[in-house]
XYZ file of C-alpha atoms in Angstrom:
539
model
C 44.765 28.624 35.085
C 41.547 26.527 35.536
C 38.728 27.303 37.746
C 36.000 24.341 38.415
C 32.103 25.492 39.130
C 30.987 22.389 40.954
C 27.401 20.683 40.361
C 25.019 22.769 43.086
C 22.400 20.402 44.402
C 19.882 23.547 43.062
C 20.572 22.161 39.649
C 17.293 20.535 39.614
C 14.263 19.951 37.488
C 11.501 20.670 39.081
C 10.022 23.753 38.754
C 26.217 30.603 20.352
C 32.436 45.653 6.377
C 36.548 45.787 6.799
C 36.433 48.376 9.242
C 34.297 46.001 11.612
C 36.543 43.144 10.554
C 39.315 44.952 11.635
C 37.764 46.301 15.433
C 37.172 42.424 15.919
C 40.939 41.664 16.490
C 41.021 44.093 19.261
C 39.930 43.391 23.143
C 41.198 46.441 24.991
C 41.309 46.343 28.703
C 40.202 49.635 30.838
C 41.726 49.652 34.278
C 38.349 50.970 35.179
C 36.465 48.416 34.816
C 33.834 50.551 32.364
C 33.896 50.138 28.373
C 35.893 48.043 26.387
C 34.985 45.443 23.883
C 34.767 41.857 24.025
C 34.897 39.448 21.069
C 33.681 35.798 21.531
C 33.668 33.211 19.051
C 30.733 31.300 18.335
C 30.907 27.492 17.075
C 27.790 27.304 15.050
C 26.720 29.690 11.903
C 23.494 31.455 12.829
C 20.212 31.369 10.840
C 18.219 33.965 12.208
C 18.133 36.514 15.537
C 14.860 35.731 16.037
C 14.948 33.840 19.418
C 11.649 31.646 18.846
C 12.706 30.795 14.659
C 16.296 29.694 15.500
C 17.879 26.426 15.536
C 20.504 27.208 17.896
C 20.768 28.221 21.135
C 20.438 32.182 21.074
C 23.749 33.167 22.524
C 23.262 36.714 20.368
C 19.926 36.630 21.514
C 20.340 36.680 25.396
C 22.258 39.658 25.337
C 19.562 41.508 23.288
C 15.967 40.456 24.031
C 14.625 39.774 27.513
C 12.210 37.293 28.928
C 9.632 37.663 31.848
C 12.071 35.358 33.819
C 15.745 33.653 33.407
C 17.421 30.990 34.952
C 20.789 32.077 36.915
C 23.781 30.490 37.313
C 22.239 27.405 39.820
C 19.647 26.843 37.409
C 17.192 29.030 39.684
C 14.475 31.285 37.663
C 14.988 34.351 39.123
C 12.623 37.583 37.928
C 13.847 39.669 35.005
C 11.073 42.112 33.077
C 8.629 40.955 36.045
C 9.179 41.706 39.682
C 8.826 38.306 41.176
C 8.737 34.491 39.892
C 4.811 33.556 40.514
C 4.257 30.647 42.507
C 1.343 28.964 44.552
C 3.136 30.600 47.883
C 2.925 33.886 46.768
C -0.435 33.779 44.698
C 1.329 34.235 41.267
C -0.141 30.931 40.467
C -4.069 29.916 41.425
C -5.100 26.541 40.776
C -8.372 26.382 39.023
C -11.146 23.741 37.865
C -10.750 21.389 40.794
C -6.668 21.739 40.196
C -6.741 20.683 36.503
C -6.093 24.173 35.274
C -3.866 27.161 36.407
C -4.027 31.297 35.965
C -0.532 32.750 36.386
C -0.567 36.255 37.332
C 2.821 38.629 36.385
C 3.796 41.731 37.770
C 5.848 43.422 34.960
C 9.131 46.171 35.885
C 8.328 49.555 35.897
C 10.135 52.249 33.235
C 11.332 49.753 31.245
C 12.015 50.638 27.146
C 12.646 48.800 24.268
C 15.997 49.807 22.256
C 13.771 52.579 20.259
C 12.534 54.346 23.223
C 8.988 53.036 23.735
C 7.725 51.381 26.818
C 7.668 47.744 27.769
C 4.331 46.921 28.525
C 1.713 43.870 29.350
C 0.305 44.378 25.898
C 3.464 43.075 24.515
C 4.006 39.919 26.860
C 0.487 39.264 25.085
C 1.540 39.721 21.701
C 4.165 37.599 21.904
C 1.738 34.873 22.488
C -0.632 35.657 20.181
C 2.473 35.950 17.738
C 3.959 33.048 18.594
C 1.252 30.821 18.830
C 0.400 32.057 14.810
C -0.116 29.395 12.862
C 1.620 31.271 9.875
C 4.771 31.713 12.275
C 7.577 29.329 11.296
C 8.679 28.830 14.987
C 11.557 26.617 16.311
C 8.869 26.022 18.864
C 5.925 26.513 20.299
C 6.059 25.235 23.486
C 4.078 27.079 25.998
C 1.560 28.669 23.742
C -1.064 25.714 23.010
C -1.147 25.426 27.281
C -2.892 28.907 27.337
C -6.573 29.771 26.440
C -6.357 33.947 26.798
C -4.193 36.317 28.058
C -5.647 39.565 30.596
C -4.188 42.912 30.625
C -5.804 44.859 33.558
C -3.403 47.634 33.275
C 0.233 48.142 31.604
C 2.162 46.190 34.375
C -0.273 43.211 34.809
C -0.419 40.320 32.452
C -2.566 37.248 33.483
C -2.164 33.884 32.180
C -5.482 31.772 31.812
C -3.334 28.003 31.434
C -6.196 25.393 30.096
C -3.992 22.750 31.923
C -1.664 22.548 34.859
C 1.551 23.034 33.240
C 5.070 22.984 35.576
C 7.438 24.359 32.849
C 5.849 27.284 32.383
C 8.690 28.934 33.319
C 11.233 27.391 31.018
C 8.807 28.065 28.032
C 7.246 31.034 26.120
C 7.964 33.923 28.262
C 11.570 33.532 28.899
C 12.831 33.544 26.037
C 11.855 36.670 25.015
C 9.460 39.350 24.750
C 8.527 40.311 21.389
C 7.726 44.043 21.190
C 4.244 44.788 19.877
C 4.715 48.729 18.373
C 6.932 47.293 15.933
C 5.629 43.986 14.830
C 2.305 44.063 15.046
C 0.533 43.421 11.654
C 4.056 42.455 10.082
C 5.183 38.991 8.971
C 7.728 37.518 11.392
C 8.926 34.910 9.271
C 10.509 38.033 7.026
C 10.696 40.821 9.018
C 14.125 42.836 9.416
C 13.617 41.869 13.077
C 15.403 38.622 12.510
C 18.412 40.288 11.080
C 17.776 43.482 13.895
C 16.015 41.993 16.692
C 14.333 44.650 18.898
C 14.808 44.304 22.793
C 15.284 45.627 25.870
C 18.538 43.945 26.804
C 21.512 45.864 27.339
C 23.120 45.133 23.995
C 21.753 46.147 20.633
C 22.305 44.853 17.433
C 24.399 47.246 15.545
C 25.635 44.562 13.034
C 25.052 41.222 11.248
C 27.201 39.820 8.411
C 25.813 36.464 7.730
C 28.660 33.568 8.183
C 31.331 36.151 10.300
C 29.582 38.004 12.854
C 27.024 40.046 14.906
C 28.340 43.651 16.151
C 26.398 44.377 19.659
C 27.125 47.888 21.351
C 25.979 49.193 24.523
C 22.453 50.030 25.053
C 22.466 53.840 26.635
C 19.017 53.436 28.123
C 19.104 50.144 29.563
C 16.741 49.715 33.060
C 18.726 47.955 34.810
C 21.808 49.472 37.513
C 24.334 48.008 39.616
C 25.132 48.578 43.081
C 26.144 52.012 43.533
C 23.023 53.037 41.110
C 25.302 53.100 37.998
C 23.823 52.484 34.615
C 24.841 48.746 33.083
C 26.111 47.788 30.752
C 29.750 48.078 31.415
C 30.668 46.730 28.363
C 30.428 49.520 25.233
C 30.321 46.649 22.601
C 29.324 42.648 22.366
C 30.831 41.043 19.058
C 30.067 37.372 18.409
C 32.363 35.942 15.730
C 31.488 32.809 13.971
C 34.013 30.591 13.453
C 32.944 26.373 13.463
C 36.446 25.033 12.682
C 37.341 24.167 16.150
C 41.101 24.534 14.855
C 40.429 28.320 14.325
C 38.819 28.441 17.371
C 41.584 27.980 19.279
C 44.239 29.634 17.072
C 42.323 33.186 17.616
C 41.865 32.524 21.418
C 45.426 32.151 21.925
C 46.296 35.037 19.686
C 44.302 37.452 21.894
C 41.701 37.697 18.659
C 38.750 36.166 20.883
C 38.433 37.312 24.476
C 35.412 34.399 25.254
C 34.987 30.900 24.169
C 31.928 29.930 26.267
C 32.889 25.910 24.459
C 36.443 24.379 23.959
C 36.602 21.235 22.206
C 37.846 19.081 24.890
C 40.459 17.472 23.161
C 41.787 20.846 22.532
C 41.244 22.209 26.104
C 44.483 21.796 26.891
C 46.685 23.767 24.316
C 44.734 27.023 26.474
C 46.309 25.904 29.770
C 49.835 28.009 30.544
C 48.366 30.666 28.047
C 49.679 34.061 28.932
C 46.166 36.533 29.546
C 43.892 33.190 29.225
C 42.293 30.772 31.846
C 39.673 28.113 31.560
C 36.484 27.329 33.587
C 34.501 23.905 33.882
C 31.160 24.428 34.186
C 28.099 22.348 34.414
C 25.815 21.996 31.543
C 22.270 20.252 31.688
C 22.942 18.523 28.703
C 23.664 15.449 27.171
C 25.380 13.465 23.912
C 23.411 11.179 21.976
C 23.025 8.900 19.290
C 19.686 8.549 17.740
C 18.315 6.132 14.649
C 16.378 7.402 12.063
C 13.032 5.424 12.285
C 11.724 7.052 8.740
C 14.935 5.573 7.615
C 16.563 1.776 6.788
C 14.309 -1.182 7.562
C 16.392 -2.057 9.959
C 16.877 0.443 12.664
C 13.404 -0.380 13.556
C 14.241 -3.962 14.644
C 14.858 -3.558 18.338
C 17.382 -5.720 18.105
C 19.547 -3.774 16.005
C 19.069 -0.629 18.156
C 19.933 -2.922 21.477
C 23.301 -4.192 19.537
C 24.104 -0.829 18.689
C 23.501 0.223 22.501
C 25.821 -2.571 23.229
C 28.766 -2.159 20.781
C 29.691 1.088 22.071
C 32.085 1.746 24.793
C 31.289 5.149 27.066
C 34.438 5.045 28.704
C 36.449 5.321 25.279
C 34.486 7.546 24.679
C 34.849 9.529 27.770
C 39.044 9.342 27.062
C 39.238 10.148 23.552
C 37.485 13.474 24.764
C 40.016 14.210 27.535
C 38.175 12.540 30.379
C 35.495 15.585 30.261
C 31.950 14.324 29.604
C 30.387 11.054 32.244
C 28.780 8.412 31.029
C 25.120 8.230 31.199
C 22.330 5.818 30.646
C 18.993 8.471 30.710
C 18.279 11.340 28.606
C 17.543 12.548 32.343
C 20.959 13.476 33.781
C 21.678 12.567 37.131
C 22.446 16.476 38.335
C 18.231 16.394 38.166
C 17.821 14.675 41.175
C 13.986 14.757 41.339
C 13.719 12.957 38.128
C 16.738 10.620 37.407
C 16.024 7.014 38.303
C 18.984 5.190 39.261
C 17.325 1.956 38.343
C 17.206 2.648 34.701
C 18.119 -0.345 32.599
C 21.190 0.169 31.291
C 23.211 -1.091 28.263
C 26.516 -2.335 28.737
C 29.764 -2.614 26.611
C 29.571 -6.139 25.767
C 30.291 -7.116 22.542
C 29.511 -10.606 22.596
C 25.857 -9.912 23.847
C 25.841 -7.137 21.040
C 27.060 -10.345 18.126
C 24.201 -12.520 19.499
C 21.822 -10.113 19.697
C 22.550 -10.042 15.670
C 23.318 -13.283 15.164
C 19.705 -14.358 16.938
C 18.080 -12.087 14.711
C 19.902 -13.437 11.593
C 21.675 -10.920 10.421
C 24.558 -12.878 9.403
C 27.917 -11.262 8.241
C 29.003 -11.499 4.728
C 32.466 -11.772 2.918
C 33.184 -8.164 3.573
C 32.294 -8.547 7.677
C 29.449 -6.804 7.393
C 26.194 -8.247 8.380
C 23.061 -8.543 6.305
C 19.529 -9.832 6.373
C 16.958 -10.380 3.675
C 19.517 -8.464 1.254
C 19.722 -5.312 3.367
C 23.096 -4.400 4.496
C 23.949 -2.986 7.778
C 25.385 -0.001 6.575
C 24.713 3.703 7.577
C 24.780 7.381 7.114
C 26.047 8.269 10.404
C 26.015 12.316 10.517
C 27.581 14.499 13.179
C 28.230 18.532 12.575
C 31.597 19.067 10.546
C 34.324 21.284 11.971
C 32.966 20.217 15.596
C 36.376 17.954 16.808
C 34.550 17.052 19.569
C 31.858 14.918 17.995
C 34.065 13.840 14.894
C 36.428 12.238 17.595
C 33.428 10.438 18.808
C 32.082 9.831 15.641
C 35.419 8.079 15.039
C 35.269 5.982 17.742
C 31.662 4.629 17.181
C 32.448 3.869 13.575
C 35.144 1.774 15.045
C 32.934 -0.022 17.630
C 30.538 -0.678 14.907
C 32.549 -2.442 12.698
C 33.849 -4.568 15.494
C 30.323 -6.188 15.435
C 29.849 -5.933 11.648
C 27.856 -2.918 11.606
C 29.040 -0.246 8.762
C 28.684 3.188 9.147
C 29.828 6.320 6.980
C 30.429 9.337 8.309
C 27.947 12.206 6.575
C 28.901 15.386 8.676
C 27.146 18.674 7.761
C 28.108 21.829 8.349
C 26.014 25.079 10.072
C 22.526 24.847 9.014
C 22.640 21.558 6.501
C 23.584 19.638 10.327
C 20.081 21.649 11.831
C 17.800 20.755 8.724
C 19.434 17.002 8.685
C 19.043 16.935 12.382
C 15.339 17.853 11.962
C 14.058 16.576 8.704
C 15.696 13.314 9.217
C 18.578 13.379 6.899
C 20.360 10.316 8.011
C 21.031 6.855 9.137
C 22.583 7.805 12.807
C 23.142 11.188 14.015
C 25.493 11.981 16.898
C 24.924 15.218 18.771
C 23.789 17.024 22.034
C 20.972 18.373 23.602
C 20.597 20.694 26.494
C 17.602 21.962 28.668
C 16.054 24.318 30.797
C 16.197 24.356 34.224
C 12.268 22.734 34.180
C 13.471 19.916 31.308
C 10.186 19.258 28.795
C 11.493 15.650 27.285
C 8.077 15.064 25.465
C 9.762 17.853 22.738
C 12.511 15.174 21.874
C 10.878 12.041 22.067
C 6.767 12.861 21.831
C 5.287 11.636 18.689
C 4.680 15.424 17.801
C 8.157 16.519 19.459
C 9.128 19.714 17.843
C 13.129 18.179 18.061
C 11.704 14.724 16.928
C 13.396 14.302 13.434
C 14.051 10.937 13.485
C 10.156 10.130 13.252
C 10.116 8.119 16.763
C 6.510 7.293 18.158
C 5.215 5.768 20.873
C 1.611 6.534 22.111
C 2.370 4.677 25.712
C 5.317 7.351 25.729
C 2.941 9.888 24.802
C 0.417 9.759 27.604
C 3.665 9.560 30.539
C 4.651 12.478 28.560
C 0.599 14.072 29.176
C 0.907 13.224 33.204
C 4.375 14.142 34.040
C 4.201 17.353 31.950
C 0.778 18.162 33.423
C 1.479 18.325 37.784
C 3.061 20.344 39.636
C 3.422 17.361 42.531
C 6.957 16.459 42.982
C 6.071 12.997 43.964
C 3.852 12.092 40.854
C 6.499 13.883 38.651
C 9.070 11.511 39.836
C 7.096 8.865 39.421
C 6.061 9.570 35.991
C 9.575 10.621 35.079
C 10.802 7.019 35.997
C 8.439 5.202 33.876
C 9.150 7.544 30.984
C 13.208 6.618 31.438
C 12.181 2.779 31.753
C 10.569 3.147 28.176
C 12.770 5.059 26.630
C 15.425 2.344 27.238
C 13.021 -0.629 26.610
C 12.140 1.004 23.370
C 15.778 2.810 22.572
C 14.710 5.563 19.818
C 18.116 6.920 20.714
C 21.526 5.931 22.983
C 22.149 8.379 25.592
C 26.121 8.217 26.299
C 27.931 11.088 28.246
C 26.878 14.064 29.915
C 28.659 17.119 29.746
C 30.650 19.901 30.943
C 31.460 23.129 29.158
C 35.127 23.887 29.068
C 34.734 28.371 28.581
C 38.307 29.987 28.049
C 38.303 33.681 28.365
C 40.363 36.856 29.135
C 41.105 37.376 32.252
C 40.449 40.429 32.080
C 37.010 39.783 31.684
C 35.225 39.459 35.414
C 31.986 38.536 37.185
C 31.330 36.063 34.753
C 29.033 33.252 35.752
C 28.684 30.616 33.867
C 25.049 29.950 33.331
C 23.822 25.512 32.390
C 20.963 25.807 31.013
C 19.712 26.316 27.178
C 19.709 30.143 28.343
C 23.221 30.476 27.532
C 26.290 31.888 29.175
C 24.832 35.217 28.020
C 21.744 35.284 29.456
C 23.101 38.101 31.960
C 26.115 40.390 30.365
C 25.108 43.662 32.244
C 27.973 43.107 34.610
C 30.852 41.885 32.576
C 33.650 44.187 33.356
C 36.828 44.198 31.527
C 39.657 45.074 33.119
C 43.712 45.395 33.419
């Protein structure tokens, strides 16, 4: 059974002990609708809880911590631990200094506690800056922090936001995320703190459980703020586990032998095998995200000759890629995907399969091919580390297929793959040739973090100070029409300059129970688990 949740023209940017072991095999069903435990498997290992240190999206972390605000399942930020989403309608945001500056103003939810007990206050939507923004904090990012100057508290549930710049993905940045809760961090050191192992939240699971490499045990929090329709307390769930498993193979084994209840991403080319499954059906979703093949520029001479990146560009064929990978993904030629129609420009130039223009592009530039087929210049071969995450079938199919392409234009390249967190500190340190892998966004997409000469995702060293200052205009209006604007010229540069290939966009093929309702599958870098109050399992 397959269920398709079409592209919603709101998907717009503009503003994953034996006894435990053993309670992971079972998902029992309650006719009621109330209780129950779900197990979903992760594809990724997980190097810390900590929502702002990890290298992964924070599927675990969703369900635990809370942000100010959250995107829902049409990309919309809708109000969490605040009451309303501030905007220039309702006063939440106030332009200031003649427009170059903004104060954003939240109104913070009443009564509610962290997992200990205390109260959720303004004081710790302000810690979490200050704590993030610590330049002794290891942080995945920082993005949002350096855009604010200070931080108000007038009372417990007011927090004002002095922004020293006009910033339109404030949103998508610090505050989401997650709040960080001041009573039991303050003074500590957050790169070491139990809290990455324990995080403390007010979500409505808490971590009971985390066994490095095999899972995270979430139960029911009893004291969670939030109530459904008829006034009943949520969660419905009583527990949350997360197994880890990044063999795609075992993946799919334990989802059809009832071991895994949730698979928020099938391997397409194994997306099939779940159709017909007794207890199982599958969803397509939309996910604002893309794949991608970026060059190392700290790397080999010569993936910083443009025309080497261009005959790359053109020796690879989308739509073989699109079929090996069961017709899923779309081809693409922006980083910007076309489902954000206030930023994608159609008129992007675009890179063909043509592997005759790739050969002269080569030839021109005279790298000339030697005995072996593989071409050469000034005794440098071209031959590369080409490095996609192991155990992912996915992206070793692809990885595959653009080794193949490669060679057709006598271009070498060796696959590399790395596995858990060796593929994250390759990915950002710049440990290889090629890499092949996906990103995904917010709802409010911030591109300056991939390609921006100080990009916190930038591993592959790529700078461009043109780039740069689109990057400091686009990321710094809130008018529509100069953001589109800017957003075109930063796509036109990006594939004059090609730092890295975009080539599909993608969907997210989720099997789970059915058993398991009001699921909504969520596209952004929030995760599917961004809201898990209302999961219900039942027959």
């Amino acid at each position: 059974m397959t269920t398709e949740f079409s592209r919603r023209t709101a998907l717009k940017g503009g503003l994953i002990g034996t006894a435990a072991l053993a309670m992971l095999r079972a998902v029992p069903g309650w006719a009621q609708g109330r209780g129950g435990t779900l197990t979903a498997g992760l594809t990724y290992d997980i190097d810390t809880l900590n929502v702002y240190s990890t290298g992964y999206l924070g599927d675990v972390q969703a369900a635990v911590v809370e942000g100010l605000l959250a995107p829902n399942g049409q990309a919309e930020y809708v109000p969490v631990l605040a009451t309303e989403v501030p905007t220039l309608q309702n006063g939440g945001i106030v332009l200031t200094d003649g427009g170059k500056k903004m104060t954003v103003t939240y109104k913070l939810r009443p009564g509610v506690k962290w997992h200990d007990g205390q109260p959720f206050t303004s004081a710790d939507v302000k810690f979490t800056w200050e704590a993030v923004k610590d330049e002794k904090f290891i942080a995945e990012s920082k993005d949002g922090t350096e855009d604010i100057d200070s931080i108000e508290t007038p009372d417990e549930l007011t927090a004002v936001c002095h922004y020293n710049t006009v910033a339109p993905d404030f949103a998508s940045t610090l505050f989401t995320f997650g709040i960080l809760p001041r009573h039991a961090l303050e003074g500590k050191d957050l790169n070491t703190d139990t809290y990455n192992e324990r995080p403390l939240g007010t979500g409505p699971f808490m971590v009971k459980e985390f066994k490095r490499g095999q899972y995270v045990l979430t139960e029911r929090n009893p004291n969670y703020w939030r109530k459904d329709d008829k006034g009943e307390a949520l969660p419905y769930l009583d527990q949350l586990v997360f197994k880890i498993i990044p063999d795609s193979n075992t993946l799919v084994t334990q989802l059809k032998s009832g071991e895994l209840g949730l698979v928020v991403q099938v391997p397409y080319n194994q997306a099939k095998q779940i159709d017909g499954v007794a207890g199982l059906e599958t969803i397509k979703g939309p996910l604002l995200s893309w794949q991608h093949l970026d060059f190392n520029f700290k790397g080999p001479k010569s993936l910083q000759d443009p025309a080497v990146r261009k005959a790359i560009a053109h020796a690879i064929n989308r739509q073989t890629l699109v079929r090996a990978q069961g017709g899923f993904p779309e081809p693409i030629k922006s980083p910007v995907v076309p489902v954000f129609k206030d930023m994608y420009d159609p008129n992007t130039p675009d890179y063909a399969f043509d592997v005759a223009r790739a050969n002269k592009l080569l030839d021109d530039a005279g790298y000339a091919k030697g005995s072996d087929g593989i071409r050469a210049k000034d005794g440098e071969a071209l031959s590369y580390r080409i490095v996609v995450q192991a155990g992912r079938a996915d992206d070793e199919l692809a990885e595959q297929v653009i080794i193949a392409q490669l060679k057709a234009v006598g271009i070498a390249a060796k696959p590399d793959n790395k596995t858990g967190v060796a593929y994250r500190e390759a990915r950002y340190k710049g440990d290889y040739d090629l890499i092949y892998g996906r990103w995904i966004t917010s709802a409010d997409p911030v591109y300056s973090v991939f390609y921006g000469t100080k990009g916190a995702n930038n591993g592959q060293g790529y700078s461009n100070p043109k780039l740069d200052e689109v990057f400091a205009r686009l990321e710094n209006t809130l008018d529509p029409a100069e953001r589109k604007a800017h957003a075109a010229e930063m796509q036109k540069i990006l594939a004059e300059d090609l730092p890295s290939i975009p080539l599909t966009t993608n969907v997210a093929v989720i099997a789970k129970t059915t058993k398991l309702k009001d699921f909504v599958p969520n596209p952004t870098n929030m995760t599917n688990f961004v809201d898990t109050s209302r999961w219900r399992l039942e027959g």
